[in-house]
């Protein structure tokens, strides 16, 4: 019942009669193409060709295209070819399709070395542009922030609360858990290594200083960059994609003020809170491991901790948090606004938002370390 | 419901029914959008589907395509009940229909040409040359210029998106095409060309067309039959003359309104 395409070739004194039959349709594409090549082969050197379509069962655009293409190719070879006996609807289809060559898209040839050098150059220029854009965007956000300070009624308080819930409140479990585990691992390793020098009690100093100064804020920032930074980029990016950002703009609303200020403010408020939580839960994890694995009872742990750290240790860690928040927020928003029309570009910007934020968080942490060392804090 | 004798939408002639909907009920949450809807679409016809905005034309289309769950009723396409199908037969049916979504639904990260080639690559076995040529052919057939082929959907105008989406819907030479407002957003001349194209395809390929439209010109010039949706069911159906003779208030208002009279006067 599913009769595929077929041809028979008859010679009549130099002229060729091709009888085409069966279904010349898309599901038989491979067969159709093979037969077309065969026609060109079989009629080589003959005279004019008549292609009899009366027995064609079904014809669709694919079949019609290939048949008409074959007819043209015969003609180009000096063998005039004609369709005969086509049913009216097949003839209309053939007329509608009317084979014409599509010129191949021309590809500019370049050498690999030149391409590579051009890529490197472009990457460097882009990085420079990124930096300039970042700074100018920081300026824009600051202006918007001050505008809000001067005229607090323009501030979108519900948006801020909504963002706080998503960033801070819903981030609590995962940040607490990760910090607890990292605290525990640091304590275990500390005890294990210090044991050899008989210096087990120093593990408390190790945990206290490491967690408060560096680990808590780094862990929290990296988690938030992955969790909330990516969400910002995706939200702002898909709004950009569907022209929602443009809609805001033509209504006289500043997208920076409406979309970005509440998010960055929420980050700046949330990150220190989460950092504090992270510190506490890492200390708890470390304390528990010290107790069960290192035999340091909670009273001794707390007493040693008090001796090991000062208020400044805590402050060094917590002061960094709002700066990290700003870095994450700026990068996430910038990347979101850089999204173009396609789903692919959204994916690319989200990835680059997370990668850049984590990288910048670590760079900023390094800068702070140098700064605190310089001022001896 | 199932054994209720169904009255065909039009005098029962011998034509093959390619889509048969019986007692369809669709709703979202508390809201019922349609209930007890019966519809037949015959092979080779162009069915124009009208109805006020928000009556559920798009929802009905999506329900037939299986994109919206139905609460009750049966939908048969090519004589097969879509509920009882295994995935392979379902795919075989999906291969035989093409869809133009109301908002285009082009893949945003592919160029127009690549969009058209997606179904071809998936279902057909052909050389790269033919793949290239056929995609370009479809793109030209729907009235796009060849340089649009390498553009991304975000760089197209609204009308071009419609055309590109039609080219993709036609990629596999389907037997049924579902068009959700194909001519909205096109200039009148472009819309006329679009109608001509649909009519040509119907004649040459025996295409069955299920077309949701608000375009009175299309209804007059290409549709063989018109069905009107309202109150969650088909309130009237038949040729344009039948619609003009209908005394349902909405149908009357639609086909005897000021705009309709202007089209009729031509
Ligand atoms: N996913 C959904 N969830 C809830 N309600 C929906 C959903 N999709 C559609 N609706 C509702 O179903 C109704 C019918 O919508 P539909 O898009 O089918 O309208 P339409 O007849 O195509 O209108 P138009 O001519 O404007 O395109 C609308 O009231 C819409 O709000
Ligand atoms: Mg609709």
XYZ file of C-alpha atoms and ligand atoms in Angstrom:
675
model
C 0.000 0.000 0.000
C 2.928 2.295 0.687
C 4.411 2.242 -2.771
C 7.652 4.140 -2.807
C 8.869 6.155 -5.763
C 9.967 4.346 -8.915
C 11.093 5.098 -12.461
C 11.415 3.219 -15.717
C 13.513 4.459 -18.606
C 12.511 3.814 -22.230
C 14.501 4.868 -25.264
C 12.723 5.937 -28.436
C 15.263 6.626 -31.129
C 17.604 8.822 -29.176
C 14.856 10.451 -27.142
C 14.215 9.180 -23.662
C 10.875 8.590 -22.023
C 10.987 8.457 -18.265
C 7.951 6.997 -16.568
C 7.755 8.186 -12.995
C 5.435 6.429 -10.594
C 4.654 5.872 -6.935
C 4.859 8.354 -4.099
C 7.342 11.144 -4.445
C 6.958 12.433 -0.930
C 9.039 13.503 2.049
C 9.003 10.179 3.916
C 10.767 8.630 0.912
C 13.307 11.444 0.733
C 16.397 9.262 0.504
C 14.890 7.094 -2.236
C 13.673 10.154 -4.158
C 17.160 11.637 -4.119
C 18.722 8.360 -5.205
C 16.305 8.028 -8.133
C 16.952 11.606 -9.204
C 20.657 10.880 -9.347
C 19.877 7.719 -11.274
C 17.822 9.627 -13.851
C 20.758 11.933 -14.531
C 22.991 8.899 -14.888
C 20.686 6.810 -17.072
C 19.920 9.542 -19.601
C 23.492 10.656 -20.061
C 24.340 11.023 -23.730
C 20.726 10.686 -24.851
C 18.617 13.276 -26.627
C 15.659 15.163 -25.223
C 13.841 13.691 -22.286
C 10.129 13.426 -21.628
C 9.169 12.836 -18.048
C 5.794 11.141 -17.778
C 4.113 11.960 -14.469
C 0.752 10.332 -15.128
C 1.473 7.395 -12.855
C 2.640 9.481 -9.904
C 0.495 8.556 -6.946
C 1.403 11.373 -4.626
C 3.615 14.383 -4.986
C 4.599 16.886 -2.332
C 6.932 19.853 -2.271
C 9.977 17.681 -1.738
C 9.157 15.386 -4.657
C 8.193 18.260 -6.916
C 11.375 20.129 -6.047
C 13.623 17.193 -6.784
C 11.833 16.358 -10.060
C 11.960 19.941 -11.245
C 15.581 20.218 -10.205
C 16.380 17.125 -12.233
C 14.579 18.551 -15.245
C 16.656 21.728 -14.967
C 19.872 19.830 -14.599
C 19.048 17.841 -17.734
C 18.355 21.089 -19.538
C 21.633 22.615 -18.388
C 23.358 19.594 -19.827
C 21.834 20.252 -23.242
C 19.084 17.685 -22.944
C 15.781 19.557 -23.081
C 13.368 17.879 -20.693
C 9.624 18.259 -20.314
C 6.933 16.997 -18.033
C 4.060 15.247 -19.701
C 0.814 13.811 -18.474
C 0.945 15.457 -15.063
C -2.328 15.640 -13.206
C -3.583 19.229 -12.893
C -2.847 19.470 -9.171
C 0.657 18.108 -9.704
C 1.233 20.583 -12.513
C 0.104 23.464 -10.280
C 2.475 22.286 -7.595
C 5.357 22.047 -10.051
C 4.596 25.552 -11.331
C 4.360 26.857 -7.798
C 7.670 25.320 -6.779
C 9.537 26.373 -9.949
C 13.083 25.213 -9.316
C 15.690 27.913 -9.048
C 19.184 27.642 -7.729
C 19.791 29.100 -4.320
C 23.271 30.430 -4.162
C 25.323 28.866 -1.433
C 25.969 31.282 1.382
C 29.485 32.570 0.804
C 31.879 31.907 3.614
C 34.754 34.259 4.202
C 37.943 32.276 4.449
C 40.256 33.139 7.302
C 43.316 31.514 8.716
C 43.258 29.909 12.135
C 46.122 31.964 13.498
C 44.425 35.198 12.537
C 41.161 33.953 14.046
C 42.900 33.038 17.261
C 44.667 36.378 17.542
C 41.442 38.194 16.753
C 39.649 36.207 19.460
C 42.301 37.042 22.028
C 42.162 40.694 21.080
C 38.409 40.729 21.258
C 38.425 39.054 24.668
C 40.839 41.663 26.047
C 38.818 44.550 24.632
C 35.623 42.982 26.002
C 37.152 42.615 29.447
C 38.117 46.298 29.362
C 34.626 47.259 28.237
C 33.140 45.065 30.978
C 35.118 46.957 33.572
C 34.071 50.350 32.237
C 30.458 49.221 32.012
C 30.644 47.912 35.570
C 31.911 51.211 36.910
C 29.388 53.275 35.013
C 26.624 50.933 36.097
C 27.764 51.301 39.708
C 27.364 55.037 39.196
C 23.852 54.549 37.814
C 22.844 52.370 40.727
C 24.266 54.895 43.195
C 22.302 57.699 41.566
C 19.164 55.586 41.782
C 19.909 54.790 45.434
C 20.344 58.452 46.288
C 17.173 59.301 44.413
C 15.421 56.835 46.671
C 17.039 58.360 49.765
C 15.911 61.834 48.779
C 12.446 60.702 47.883
C 11.726 57.559 49.901
C 8.184 57.355 48.612
C 9.537 56.282 45.230
C 11.063 53.257 46.887
C 9.440 49.921 46.209
C 9.162 48.546 49.687
C 7.107 45.431 48.814
C 9.693 44.471 46.207
C 12.426 44.738 48.832
C 10.525 42.548 51.284
C 9.819 40.010 48.561
C 13.501 39.853 47.632
C 14.535 39.631 51.285
C 12.342 36.616 51.697
C 13.887 34.918 48.693
C 17.494 35.794 49.385
C 17.741 35.757 53.163
C 14.918 33.717 54.565
C 14.858 30.929 52.001
C 18.641 30.855 51.931
C 18.893 30.029 55.633
C 18.738 26.229 55.518
C 21.316 25.665 52.815
C 23.773 28.234 54.154
C 23.463 26.903 57.698
C 23.968 23.351 56.505
C 26.971 24.044 54.290
C 28.657 26.188 56.938
C 28.057 23.583 59.604
C 29.677 20.924 57.451
C 32.637 23.074 56.475
C 33.186 24.051 60.125
C 33.132 20.388 61.081
C 35.559 19.399 58.331
C 38.021 22.168 59.222
C 37.899 21.110 62.871
C 38.430 17.460 62.053
C 41.404 18.183 59.818
C 42.805 20.676 62.302
C 42.644 18.198 65.152
C 44.085 15.424 63.019
C 47.078 17.472 61.898
C 47.738 19.325 65.171
C 47.617 16.103 67.193
C 51.056 15.226 65.881
C 52.528 18.273 67.572
C 50.456 17.774 70.678
C 48.777 21.058 69.904
C 45.181 19.895 69.658
C 43.705 22.783 71.719
C 44.938 25.244 69.060
C 42.250 23.910 66.777
C 39.906 26.333 68.511
C 42.060 29.282 67.458
C 42.221 27.850 63.974
C 38.467 27.497 63.648
C 37.669 30.785 65.314
C 39.964 32.936 63.222
C 39.520 31.128 59.941
C 35.755 31.004 60.104
C 35.165 34.515 61.335
C 37.681 36.302 59.132
C 37.403 34.399 55.876
C 35.378 31.252 55.553
C 31.921 32.409 56.575
C 31.820 35.417 54.301
C 33.365 33.552 51.379
C 31.034 30.590 51.672
C 27.989 32.788 51.988
C 28.963 35.006 49.071
C 29.657 32.084 46.808
C 26.406 30.396 47.740
C 24.449 33.592 47.189
C 26.175 34.252 43.873
C 25.070 30.824 42.725
C 21.629 30.925 44.254
C 20.409 34.506 43.992
C 22.789 36.072 41.481
C 21.788 33.522 38.870
C 18.115 34.094 39.663
C 18.498 37.877 39.188
C 20.206 37.434 35.879
C 17.548 35.028 34.669
C 14.677 37.251 35.849
C 16.042 40.468 34.452
C 17.251 38.692 31.325
C 13.906 37.156 30.466
C 12.221 40.497 31.067
C 14.718 42.022 28.692
C 14.042 39.282 26.168
C 10.313 39.893 26.131
C 10.682 43.663 25.891
C 9.339 44.119 29.425
C 12.321 46.292 30.285
C 11.538 48.482 27.283
C 7.919 48.654 28.408
C 9.061 50.008 31.789
C 11.264 52.557 30.096
C 8.561 53.961 27.828
C 6.254 54.305 30.825
C 8.845 56.625 32.316
C 9.919 54.084 34.930
C 13.635 53.609 35.381
C 14.431 49.886 35.156
C 17.413 50.413 37.439
C 15.171 51.858 40.090
C 12.320 49.414 39.665
C 14.197 46.164 39.150
C 17.725 46.569 40.320
C 17.755 48.840 43.366
C 15.412 46.634 45.427
C 17.441 43.562 44.559
C 20.806 45.090 45.356
C 19.501 46.587 48.603
C 18.028 43.246 49.585
C 21.387 41.621 48.911
C 23.221 44.243 50.943
C 20.909 43.625 53.886
C 20.817 39.843 53.546
C 24.436 39.022 53.053
C 25.708 40.263 56.462
C 22.796 38.471 58.161
C 23.542 35.251 56.342
C 27.261 35.667 57.000
C 26.534 35.923 60.707
C 24.414 32.810 60.507
C 27.170 31.056 58.628
C 29.720 32.011 61.311
C 27.558 30.669 64.076
C 26.761 27.450 62.357
C 30.384 26.840 61.327
C 31.481 27.419 64.927
C 28.795 25.007 66.061
C 29.987 22.387 63.583
C 33.602 22.923 64.632
C 32.679 22.890 68.317
C 30.808 19.624 68.045
C 33.631 17.902 66.193
C 36.155 19.245 68.710
C 34.056 17.842 71.492
C 33.380 14.384 70.070
C 36.523 13.869 68.010
C 39.076 16.044 69.799
C 37.775 15.678 73.343
C 37.593 19.428 73.877
C 34.577 20.075 76.044
C 32.272 22.995 75.202
C 33.399 24.981 78.257
C 37.039 24.763 77.224
C 36.116 25.460 73.606
C 34.304 28.654 74.535
C 37.008 29.795 76.944
C 39.738 29.282 74.347
C 37.605 30.899 71.666
C 37.262 33.986 73.807
C 41.010 34.204 74.121
C 41.678 33.527 70.478
C 39.428 36.061 68.822
C 38.762 39.707 69.358
C 35.903 41.850 68.158
C 38.094 42.837 65.237
C 38.201 39.250 63.980
C 34.440 39.258 63.705
C 34.331 42.740 62.190
C 36.842 41.892 59.489
C 34.515 39.175 58.281
C 31.236 40.989 58.545
C 32.456 44.262 57.014
C 33.235 42.469 53.805
C 29.704 41.121 53.405
C 27.948 44.239 52.053
C 30.736 44.767 49.536
C 30.381 41.219 48.339
C 26.645 41.832 48.048
C 27.236 44.888 45.904
C 29.628 43.023 43.625
C 27.220 40.118 43.178
C 24.230 42.383 42.625
C 26.009 44.580 40.095
C 27.333 41.689 38.063
C 24.014 39.845 38.109
C 22.076 42.914 36.984
C 24.572 43.852 34.299
C 24.587 40.370 32.854
C 20.785 40.280 32.964
C 20.542 43.508 31.013
C 23.015 42.162 28.466
C 20.668 39.330 27.443
C 19.712 39.429 23.761
C 16.673 37.923 22.097
C 17.453 34.235 22.312
C 17.091 31.556 24.947
C 20.698 30.622 24.337
C 21.926 34.089 25.212
C 19.956 33.909 28.462
C 21.772 30.720 29.386
C 25.109 32.236 28.477
C 24.563 35.360 30.569
C 23.396 33.393 33.604
C 26.496 31.235 33.435
C 28.744 34.208 33.001
C 26.988 36.018 35.858
C 27.721 33.196 38.292
C 31.295 32.675 37.120
C 32.138 36.367 37.199
C 30.524 36.942 40.600
C 32.389 34.071 42.225
C 35.638 35.201 40.667
C 35.107 38.796 41.760
C 34.107 37.732 45.276
C 37.458 36.008 45.645
C 39.349 38.936 44.136
C 37.614 41.372 46.481
C 38.401 39.100 49.418
C 42.059 39.188 48.408
C 42.010 42.979 48.189
C 40.496 43.163 51.648
C 43.166 40.833 53.012
C 45.848 43.148 51.636
C 44.050 46.184 53.000
C 43.633 44.763 56.516
C 47.242 43.621 56.556
C 48.358 47.102 55.553
C 46.408 48.785 58.320
C 47.348 46.063 60.759
C 43.756 45.237 61.717
C -22.656 11.548 26.227
C -20.809 9.059 24.071
C -23.883 7.350 22.707
C -25.817 10.522 22.057
C -26.480 10.635 18.329
C -24.247 13.350 17.027
C -25.541 15.721 14.456
C -22.840 16.385 11.890
C -21.962 19.994 11.477
C -23.097 19.970 7.928
C -25.219 17.692 5.804
C -23.502 14.341 6.074
C -21.738 13.828 2.789
C -19.178 11.147 2.180
C -16.063 13.137 2.954
C -13.503 11.724 5.331
C -13.436 13.304 8.760
C -9.820 13.968 9.802
C -10.517 15.555 13.143
C -13.491 14.460 15.181
C -14.099 16.061 18.552
C -16.932 14.828 20.744
C -18.173 16.135 24.053
C -14.957 17.981 24.782
C -14.650 19.649 28.155
C -11.655 21.774 29.051
C -11.114 24.002 32.051
C -8.477 25.545 34.244
C -8.981 25.310 37.986
C -12.487 26.481 38.774
C -13.147 27.819 35.300
C -14.659 25.736 32.550
C -13.659 27.120 29.172
C -15.640 24.716 27.015
C -18.092 21.933 27.642
C -19.812 19.424 25.405
C -18.059 20.692 22.303
C -18.503 18.702 19.073
C -16.522 19.437 15.946
C -15.724 17.711 12.656
C -13.032 18.757 10.241
C -13.138 17.152 6.796
C -10.176 16.207 4.697
C -9.047 18.842 2.265
C -11.139 21.694 3.583
C -10.141 25.049 5.001
C -12.063 25.529 8.196
C -12.167 29.068 9.520
C -12.658 29.293 13.226
C -14.088 32.459 14.728
C -15.120 33.559 18.169
C -14.760 36.517 20.497
C -11.385 37.051 22.136
C -10.944 34.797 25.109
C -13.648 32.294 24.154
C -11.065 29.545 23.901
C -10.092 29.204 20.257
C -6.446 28.830 21.132
C -7.319 26.537 24.021
C -9.363 24.295 21.706
C -6.486 24.137 19.253
C -4.096 23.251 22.040
C -6.497 20.640 23.388
C -6.661 18.934 19.981
C -2.875 19.002 19.846
C -2.744 17.440 23.298
C -1.040 20.407 24.925
C -3.873 21.135 27.347
C -5.419 18.304 29.366
C -9.104 17.740 28.744
C -11.610 16.838 31.410
C -13.947 14.822 29.261
C -14.667 13.908 25.678
C -12.792 12.263 22.848
C -10.561 13.619 20.144
C -9.873 11.541 17.056
C -7.316 12.573 14.470
C -6.999 10.554 11.240
C -9.533 8.184 12.772
C -7.418 7.376 15.818
C -8.377 8.249 19.348
C -5.496 10.299 20.708
C -5.976 8.969 24.240
C -5.329 5.351 23.405
C -2.144 5.821 21.444
C 1.265 4.488 22.301
C 4.135 6.978 21.947
C 5.210 5.634 18.555
C 1.794 6.036 16.923
C 1.477 9.403 18.574
C 4.729 10.508 16.958
C 3.517 9.189 13.635
C 0.477 11.431 13.927
C 2.516 14.420 15.056
C 4.573 14.022 11.928
C 1.441 14.525 9.866
C 0.389 17.846 11.293
C 2.005 21.242 11.401
C 1.230 24.036 13.822
C 1.545 27.789 13.605
C 1.234 29.109 17.148
C -0.404 32.432 17.822
C 2.871 33.996 18.873
C 5.096 32.120 16.462
C 6.983 30.021 19.019
C 10.118 30.008 16.891
C 13.215 28.626 18.573
C 14.979 31.796 19.583
C 18.492 30.444 19.429
C 18.175 29.142 15.873
C 18.030 31.090 12.638
C 14.895 31.009 10.524
C 16.429 28.431 8.226
C 17.511 26.235 11.109
C 14.024 26.533 12.579
C 12.548 25.192 9.355
C 15.119 22.426 9.253
C 14.429 21.177 12.782
C 11.499 18.905 11.864
C 13.149 17.915 8.574
C 16.305 16.753 10.292
C 14.276 14.925 12.891
C 11.998 12.996 10.572
C 13.452 12.909 7.097
C 16.489 11.267 5.661
C 17.948 13.540 3.024
C 21.206 15.009 1.790
C 22.522 18.301 3.129
C 22.032 19.892 -0.251
C 18.357 18.980 -0.395
C 17.886 20.007 3.232
C 19.302 23.407 2.394
C 17.270 23.791 -0.783
C 13.984 22.673 0.716
C 14.350 24.984 3.689
C 15.037 27.886 1.343
C 12.083 26.846 -0.802
C 9.704 26.887 2.157
C 11.079 30.227 3.261
C 10.468 31.709 -0.173
C 7.084 30.064 -0.477
C 5.782 31.877 2.589
C 6.957 35.162 1.160
C 10.123 35.788 3.114
C 13.134 37.154 1.299
C 16.146 34.816 1.183
C 18.234 37.091 3.396
C 15.739 36.540 6.212
C 16.829 32.901 6.287
C 19.925 33.582 8.347
C 18.287 35.981 10.771
C 17.399 35.121 14.335
C 13.766 35.391 15.449
C 14.531 38.378 17.675
C 15.621 40.304 14.587
C 12.367 39.735 12.680
C 9.291 41.907 12.411
C 5.970 40.593 13.706
C 4.745 39.659 10.245
C 8.023 37.966 9.381
C 7.743 35.856 12.532
C 4.318 34.678 11.358
C 5.714 33.741 7.965
C 8.746 31.986 9.387
C 6.516 30.043 11.753
C 4.334 29.028 8.816
C 7.402 27.878 6.916
C 8.296 25.680 9.875
C 4.721 24.386 10.142
C 4.887 23.395 6.467
C 8.349 21.869 6.698
C 7.164 18.273 6.537
C 4.346 18.831 4.027
C 1.820 17.985 6.713
C -1.698 16.793 6.008
C -3.277 19.125 8.533
C -2.044 22.547 9.500
C -3.319 24.378 12.528
C -2.988 28.099 12.086
C -3.697 30.333 15.065
C -4.378 33.783 13.665
C -1.956 33.516 10.770
C -2.783 36.860 9.208
C -2.926 39.033 12.311
C 0.002 41.390 12.204
C 0.336 41.216 8.431
C -0.373 44.098 6.110
C -3.542 43.558 4.016
C -1.598 42.746 0.858
C 0.630 40.326 2.730
C -2.442 38.799 4.348
C -3.989 38.347 0.907
C -0.836 36.605 -0.337
C -0.918 34.421 2.737
C -4.492 33.413 1.953
C -3.542 32.651 -1.647
C -0.661 30.520 -0.463
C -2.919 28.536 1.852
C -5.443 28.052 -0.947
C -2.713 26.892 -3.356
C -1.325 24.434 -0.848
C -4.775 23.107 -0.171
C -5.357 22.543 -3.885
C -1.976 21.061 -4.686
C -1.211 19.046 -1.581
C -4.725 18.323 -0.435
C -3.933 20.114 2.788
C -6.540 20.327 5.517
C -6.419 23.680 7.237
C -7.744 24.498 10.692
C -7.475 28.239 10.862
C -8.341 30.442 13.801
C -8.814 33.911 12.438
C -10.441 37.263 12.981
C -9.759 38.287 9.419
C -13.057 38.690 7.581
C -11.250 38.828 4.256
C -9.744 35.382 4.842
C -13.108 34.028 5.896
C -14.650 35.257 2.666
C -11.876 34.418 0.276
C -10.381 31.085 1.326
C -12.463 29.338 3.957
C -14.677 26.513 2.749
C -16.487 26.351 6.026
C -16.681 28.474 9.126
C -17.336 27.473 12.724
C -18.069 29.953 15.467
C -17.134 29.279 19.067
C -19.064 30.831 21.910
C -20.443 29.896 25.313
C -18.047 26.971 25.410
C -19.383 25.212 22.324
C -19.846 25.604 18.582
C -22.677 28.069 18.218
C -22.868 28.015 14.431
C -21.116 26.435 11.530
C -21.395 26.192 7.788
C -20.508 28.179 4.714
C -20.299 31.926 4.782
C -23.884 32.048 3.516
C -25.014 29.870 6.419
C -23.238 32.199 8.804
C -24.872 35.232 7.256
C -28.228 33.540 7.669
C -27.613 32.537 11.287
C -29.703 34.298 13.879
C -27.384 33.790 16.843
C -26.825 37.292 18.199
C -23.003 37.117 18.294
C -22.740 35.556 14.844
C -25.132 38.188 13.539
C -23.117 40.973 15.080
C -19.894 39.508 13.696
C -21.012 38.934 10.130
C -23.310 41.912 9.799
C -21.155 44.460 11.629
C -19.735 47.548 9.977
C -16.443 45.869 9.131
C -18.193 42.823 7.714
C -20.391 44.980 5.496
C -17.330 46.746 4.155
C -15.807 43.406 3.162
C -19.052 42.197 1.614
C -19.396 45.375 -0.410
C -16.180 44.685 -2.283
N -3.011 28.042 30.946
C -4.144 28.691 31.269
N -4.531 28.772 32.554
C -5.691 29.410 32.886
N -6.521 29.980 32.000
C -6.180 29.927 30.706
C -4.979 29.277 30.266
N -4.907 29.375 28.926
C -6.006 30.067 28.550
N -6.769 30.394 29.611
C -8.054 31.103 29.562
O -8.851 30.485 28.605
C -9.637 31.445 27.913
C -9.528 31.221 26.435
O -8.234 31.595 25.998
P -7.775 31.491 24.497
O -6.341 31.849 24.458
O -8.184 30.189 23.947
O -8.619 32.640 23.809
P -8.795 32.887 22.265
O -10.187 32.529 21.916
O -7.709 32.227 21.505
O -8.651 34.469 22.197
P -7.856 35.373 21.148
O -8.755 35.533 19.988
O -7.689 36.647 21.869
O -6.572 34.693 20.826
C -9.157 32.806 28.366
O -10.116 33.333 29.232
C -7.880 32.529 29.097
O -7.742 33.397 30.182
Mg -5.914 32.850 20.681
